[in-house]
PDB file of C-alpha atoms in Angstrom:
ATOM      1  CA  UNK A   1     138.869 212.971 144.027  1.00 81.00           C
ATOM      2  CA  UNK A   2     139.230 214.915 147.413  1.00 84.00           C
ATOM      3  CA  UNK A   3     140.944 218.865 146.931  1.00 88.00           C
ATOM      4  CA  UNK A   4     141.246 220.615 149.820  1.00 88.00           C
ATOM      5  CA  UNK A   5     143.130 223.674 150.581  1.00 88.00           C
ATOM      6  CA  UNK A   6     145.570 223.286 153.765  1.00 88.00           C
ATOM      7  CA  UNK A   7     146.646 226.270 155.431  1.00 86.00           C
ATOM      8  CA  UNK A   8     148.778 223.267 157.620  1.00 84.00           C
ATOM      9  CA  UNK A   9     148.473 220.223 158.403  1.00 77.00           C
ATOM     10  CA  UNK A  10     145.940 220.362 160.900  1.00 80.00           C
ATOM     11  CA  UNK A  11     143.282 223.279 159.435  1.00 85.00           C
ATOM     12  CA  UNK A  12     142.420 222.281 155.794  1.00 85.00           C
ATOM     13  CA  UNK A  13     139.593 223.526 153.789  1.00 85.00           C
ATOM     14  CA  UNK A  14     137.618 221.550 151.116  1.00 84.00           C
ATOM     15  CA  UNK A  15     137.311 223.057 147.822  1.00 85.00           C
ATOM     16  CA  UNK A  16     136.089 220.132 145.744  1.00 81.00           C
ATOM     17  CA  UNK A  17     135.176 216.771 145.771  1.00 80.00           C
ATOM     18  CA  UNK A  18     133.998 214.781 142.963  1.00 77.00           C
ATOM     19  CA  UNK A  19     133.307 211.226 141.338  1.00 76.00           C
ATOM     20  CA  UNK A  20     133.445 210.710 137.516  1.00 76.00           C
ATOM     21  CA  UNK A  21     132.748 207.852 135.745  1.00 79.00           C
ATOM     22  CA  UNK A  22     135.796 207.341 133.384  1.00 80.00           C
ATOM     23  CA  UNK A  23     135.021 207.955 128.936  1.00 78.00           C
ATOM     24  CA  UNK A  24     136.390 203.646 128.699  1.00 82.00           C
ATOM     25  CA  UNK A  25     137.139 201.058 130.616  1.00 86.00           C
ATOM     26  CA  UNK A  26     140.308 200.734 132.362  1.00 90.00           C
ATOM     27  CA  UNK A  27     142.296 197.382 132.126  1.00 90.00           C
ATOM     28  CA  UNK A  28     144.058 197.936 135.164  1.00 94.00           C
ATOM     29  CA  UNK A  29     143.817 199.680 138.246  1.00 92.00           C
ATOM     30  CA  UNK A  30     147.519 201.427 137.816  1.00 95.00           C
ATOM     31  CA  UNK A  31     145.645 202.395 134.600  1.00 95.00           C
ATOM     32  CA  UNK A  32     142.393 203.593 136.108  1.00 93.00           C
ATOM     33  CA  UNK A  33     144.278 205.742 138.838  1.00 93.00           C
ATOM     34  CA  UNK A  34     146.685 207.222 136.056  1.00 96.00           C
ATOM     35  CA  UNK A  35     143.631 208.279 134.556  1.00 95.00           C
ATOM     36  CA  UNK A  36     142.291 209.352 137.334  1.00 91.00           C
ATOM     37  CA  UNK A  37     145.448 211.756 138.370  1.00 94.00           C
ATOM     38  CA  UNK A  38     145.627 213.200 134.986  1.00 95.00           C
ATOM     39  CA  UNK A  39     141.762 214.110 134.898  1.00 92.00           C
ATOM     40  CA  UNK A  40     142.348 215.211 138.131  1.00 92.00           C
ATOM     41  CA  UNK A  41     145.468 217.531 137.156  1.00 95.00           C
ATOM     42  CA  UNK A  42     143.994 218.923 134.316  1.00 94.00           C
ATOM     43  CA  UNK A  43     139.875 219.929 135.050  1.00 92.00           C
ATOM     44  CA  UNK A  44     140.690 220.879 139.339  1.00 91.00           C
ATOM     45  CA  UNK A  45     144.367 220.525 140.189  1.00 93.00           C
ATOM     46  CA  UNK A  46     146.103 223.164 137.921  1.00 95.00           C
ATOM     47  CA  UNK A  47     143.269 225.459 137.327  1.00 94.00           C
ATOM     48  CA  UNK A  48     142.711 226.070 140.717  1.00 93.00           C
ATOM     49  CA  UNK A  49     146.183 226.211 141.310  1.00 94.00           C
ATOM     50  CA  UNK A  50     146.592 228.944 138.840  1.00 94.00           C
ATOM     51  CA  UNK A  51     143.538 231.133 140.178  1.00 94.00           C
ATOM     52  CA  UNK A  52     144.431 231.174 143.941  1.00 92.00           C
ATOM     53  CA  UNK A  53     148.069 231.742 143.135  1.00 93.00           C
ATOM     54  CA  UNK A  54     146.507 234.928 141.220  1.00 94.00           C
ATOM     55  CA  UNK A  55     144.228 235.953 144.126  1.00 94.00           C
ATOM     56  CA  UNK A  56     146.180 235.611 147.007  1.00 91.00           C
ATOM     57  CA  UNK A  57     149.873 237.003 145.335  1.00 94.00           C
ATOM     58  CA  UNK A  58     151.841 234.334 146.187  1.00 93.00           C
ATOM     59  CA  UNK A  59     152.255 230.721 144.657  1.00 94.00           C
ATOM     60  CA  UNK A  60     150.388 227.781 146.100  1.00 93.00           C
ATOM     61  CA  UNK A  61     152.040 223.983 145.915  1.00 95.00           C
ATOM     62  CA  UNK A  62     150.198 220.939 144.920  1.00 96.00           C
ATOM     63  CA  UNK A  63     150.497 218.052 146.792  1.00 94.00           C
ATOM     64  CA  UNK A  64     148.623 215.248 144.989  1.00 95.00           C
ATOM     65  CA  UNK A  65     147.951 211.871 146.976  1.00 92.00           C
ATOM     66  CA  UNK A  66     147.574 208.884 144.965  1.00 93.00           C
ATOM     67  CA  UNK A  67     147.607 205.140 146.842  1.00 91.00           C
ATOM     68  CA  UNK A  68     148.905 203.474 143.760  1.00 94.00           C
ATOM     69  CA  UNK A  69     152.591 202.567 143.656  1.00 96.00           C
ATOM     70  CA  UNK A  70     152.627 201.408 140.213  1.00 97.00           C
ATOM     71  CA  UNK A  71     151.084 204.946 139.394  1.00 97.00           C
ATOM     72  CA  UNK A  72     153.163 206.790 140.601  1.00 98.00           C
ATOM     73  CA  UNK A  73     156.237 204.962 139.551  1.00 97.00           C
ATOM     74  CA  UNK A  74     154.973 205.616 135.929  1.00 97.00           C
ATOM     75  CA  UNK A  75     154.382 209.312 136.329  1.00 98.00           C
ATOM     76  CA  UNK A  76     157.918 209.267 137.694  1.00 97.00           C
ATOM     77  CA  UNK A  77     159.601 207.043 134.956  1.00 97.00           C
ATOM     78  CA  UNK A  78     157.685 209.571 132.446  1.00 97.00           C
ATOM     79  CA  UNK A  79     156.285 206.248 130.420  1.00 95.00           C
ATOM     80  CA  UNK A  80     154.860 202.681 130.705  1.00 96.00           C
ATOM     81  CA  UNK A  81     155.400 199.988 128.058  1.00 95.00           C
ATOM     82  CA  UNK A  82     152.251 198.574 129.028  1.00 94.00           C
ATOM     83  CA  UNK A  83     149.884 201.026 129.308  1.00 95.00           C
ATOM     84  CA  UNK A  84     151.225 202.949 125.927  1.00 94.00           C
ATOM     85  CA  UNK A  85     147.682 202.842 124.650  1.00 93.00           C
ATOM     86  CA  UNK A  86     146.903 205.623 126.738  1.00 93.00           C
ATOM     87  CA  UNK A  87     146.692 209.009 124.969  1.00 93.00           C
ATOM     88  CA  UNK A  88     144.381 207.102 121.887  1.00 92.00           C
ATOM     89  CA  UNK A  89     142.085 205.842 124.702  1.00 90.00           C
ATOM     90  CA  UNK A  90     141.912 207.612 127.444  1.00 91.00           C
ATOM     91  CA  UNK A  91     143.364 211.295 126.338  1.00 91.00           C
ATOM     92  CA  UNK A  92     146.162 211.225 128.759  1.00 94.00           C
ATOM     93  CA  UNK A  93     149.634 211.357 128.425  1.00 96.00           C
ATOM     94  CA  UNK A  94     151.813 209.778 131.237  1.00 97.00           C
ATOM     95  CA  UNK A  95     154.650 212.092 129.688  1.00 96.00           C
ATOM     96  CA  UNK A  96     152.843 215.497 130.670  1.00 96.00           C
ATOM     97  CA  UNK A  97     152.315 213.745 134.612  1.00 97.00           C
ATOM     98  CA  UNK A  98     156.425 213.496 134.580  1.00 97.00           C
ATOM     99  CA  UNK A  99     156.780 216.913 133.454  1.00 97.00           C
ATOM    100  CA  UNK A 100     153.918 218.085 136.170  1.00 97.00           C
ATOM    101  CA  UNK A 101     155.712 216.269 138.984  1.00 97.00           C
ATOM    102  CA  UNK A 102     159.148 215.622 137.800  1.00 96.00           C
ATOM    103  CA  UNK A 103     160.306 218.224 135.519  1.00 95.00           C
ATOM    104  CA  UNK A 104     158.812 221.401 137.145  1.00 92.00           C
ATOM    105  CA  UNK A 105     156.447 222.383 134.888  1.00 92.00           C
ATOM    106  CA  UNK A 106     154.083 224.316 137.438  1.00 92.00           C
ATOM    107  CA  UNK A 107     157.137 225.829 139.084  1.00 92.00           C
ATOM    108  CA  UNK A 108     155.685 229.522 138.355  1.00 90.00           C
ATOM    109  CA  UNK A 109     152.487 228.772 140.710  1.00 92.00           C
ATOM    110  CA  UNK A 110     154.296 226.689 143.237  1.00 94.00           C
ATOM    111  CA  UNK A 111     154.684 223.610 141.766  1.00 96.00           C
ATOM    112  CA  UNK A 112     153.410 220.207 142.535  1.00 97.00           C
ATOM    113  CA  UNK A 113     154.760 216.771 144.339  1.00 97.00           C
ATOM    114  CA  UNK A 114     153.057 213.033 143.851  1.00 97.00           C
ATOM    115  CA  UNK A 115     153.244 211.633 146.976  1.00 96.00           C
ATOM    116  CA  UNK A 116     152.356 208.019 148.119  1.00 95.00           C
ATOM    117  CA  UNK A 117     149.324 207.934 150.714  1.00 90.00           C
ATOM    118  CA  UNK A 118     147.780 204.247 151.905  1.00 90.00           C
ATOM    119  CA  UNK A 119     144.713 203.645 151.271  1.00 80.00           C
ATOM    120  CA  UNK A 120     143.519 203.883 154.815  1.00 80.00           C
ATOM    121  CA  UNK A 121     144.521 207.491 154.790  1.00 83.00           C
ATOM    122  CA  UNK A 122     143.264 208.210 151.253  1.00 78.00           C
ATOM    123  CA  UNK A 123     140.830 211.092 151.718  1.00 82.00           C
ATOM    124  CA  UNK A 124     139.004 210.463 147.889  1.00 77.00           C
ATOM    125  CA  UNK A 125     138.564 206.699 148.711  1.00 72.00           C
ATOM    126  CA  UNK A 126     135.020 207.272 150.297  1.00 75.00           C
ATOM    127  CA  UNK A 127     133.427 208.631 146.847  1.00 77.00           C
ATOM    128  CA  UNK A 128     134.731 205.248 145.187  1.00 74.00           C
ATOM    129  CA  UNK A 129     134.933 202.456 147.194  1.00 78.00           C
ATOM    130  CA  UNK A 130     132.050 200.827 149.498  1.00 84.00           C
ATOM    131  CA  UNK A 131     133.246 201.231 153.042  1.00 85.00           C
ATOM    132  CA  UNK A 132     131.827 199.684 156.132  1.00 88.00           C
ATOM    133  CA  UNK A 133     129.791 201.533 159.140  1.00 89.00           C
ATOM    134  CA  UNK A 134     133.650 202.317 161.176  1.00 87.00           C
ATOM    135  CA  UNK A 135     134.995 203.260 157.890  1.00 87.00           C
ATOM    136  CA  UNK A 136     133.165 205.398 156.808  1.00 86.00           C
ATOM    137  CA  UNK A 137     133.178 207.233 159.528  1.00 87.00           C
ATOM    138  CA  UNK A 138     136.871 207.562 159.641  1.00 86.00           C
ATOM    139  CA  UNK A 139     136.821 208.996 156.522  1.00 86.00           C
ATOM    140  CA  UNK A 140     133.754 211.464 156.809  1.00 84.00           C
ATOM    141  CA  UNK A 141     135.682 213.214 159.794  1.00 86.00           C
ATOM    142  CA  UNK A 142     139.301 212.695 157.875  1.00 85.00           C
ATOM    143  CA  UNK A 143     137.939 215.347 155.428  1.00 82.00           C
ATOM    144  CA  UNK A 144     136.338 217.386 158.580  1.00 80.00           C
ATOM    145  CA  UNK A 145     132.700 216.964 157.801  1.00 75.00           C
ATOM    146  CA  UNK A 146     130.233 216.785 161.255  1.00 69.00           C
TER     147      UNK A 146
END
């Protein structure tokens, strides 16, 4: 995962970046990047949310990038029939991502929105996925390191 805080779209600011190895073993990849979003949410996302709206006196929006349709269409449905395993093995609840993203539920800090990004343009790819020489470094200077 990739946070960054953007003042617009063309001067950002990275706050965190992290990979974590997940507590099981996924048995898809819509699974593994629910997972992923909800860790995400929870431990960087809506605390830091929370303490910059604080510190600066105004609320800040989320806007969460995730490169997997079937993810998102999940978090927006509020449930999966196939992944309804979830919250006994992984701890996560696609039911709290709906009411994150689609109910509101951070409205009082600024909210959030789940939006599609490809994969390409997927700023928390490089800390997963093995990328070539060109690749990778597209995606050092996407997130602005020299």
């Amino acid at each position: 995962r990739f946070i960054e805080l953007a003042f617009d779209d063309e001067h950002t600011m990275p706050l965190a970046w992290a990979y974590k190895k997940q507590g099981s073993t996924s048995n898809s990849t819509p699974e593994a990047e629910t997972v992923s979003l909800a860790v995400a949410m929870r431990e960087d996302a809506i605390p830091l949310q929370a303490l910059l709206s604080k510190l600066l006196g105004h609320n800040i929006p989320v806007r969460v990038f995730e490169d997997n349709e079937a993810c998102i269409t999940n978090v927006k449905r509020g449930y999966s029939p196939t992944m309804r395993y979830l919250p006994r093995t992984q701890r996560v609840s696609i039911g709290g991502l709906h009411e994150i993203f689609e109910e509101g539920l951070l409205e009082d800090f600024g909210g959030a929105t789940l939006e599609y990004a490809k994969s390409k343009d997927h700023k928390g790819d490089q800390f997963t996925k093995e990328l070539g020489p060109s690749e990778f470094e597209r995606a050092v200077d996407m997130i602005g390191m020299r």
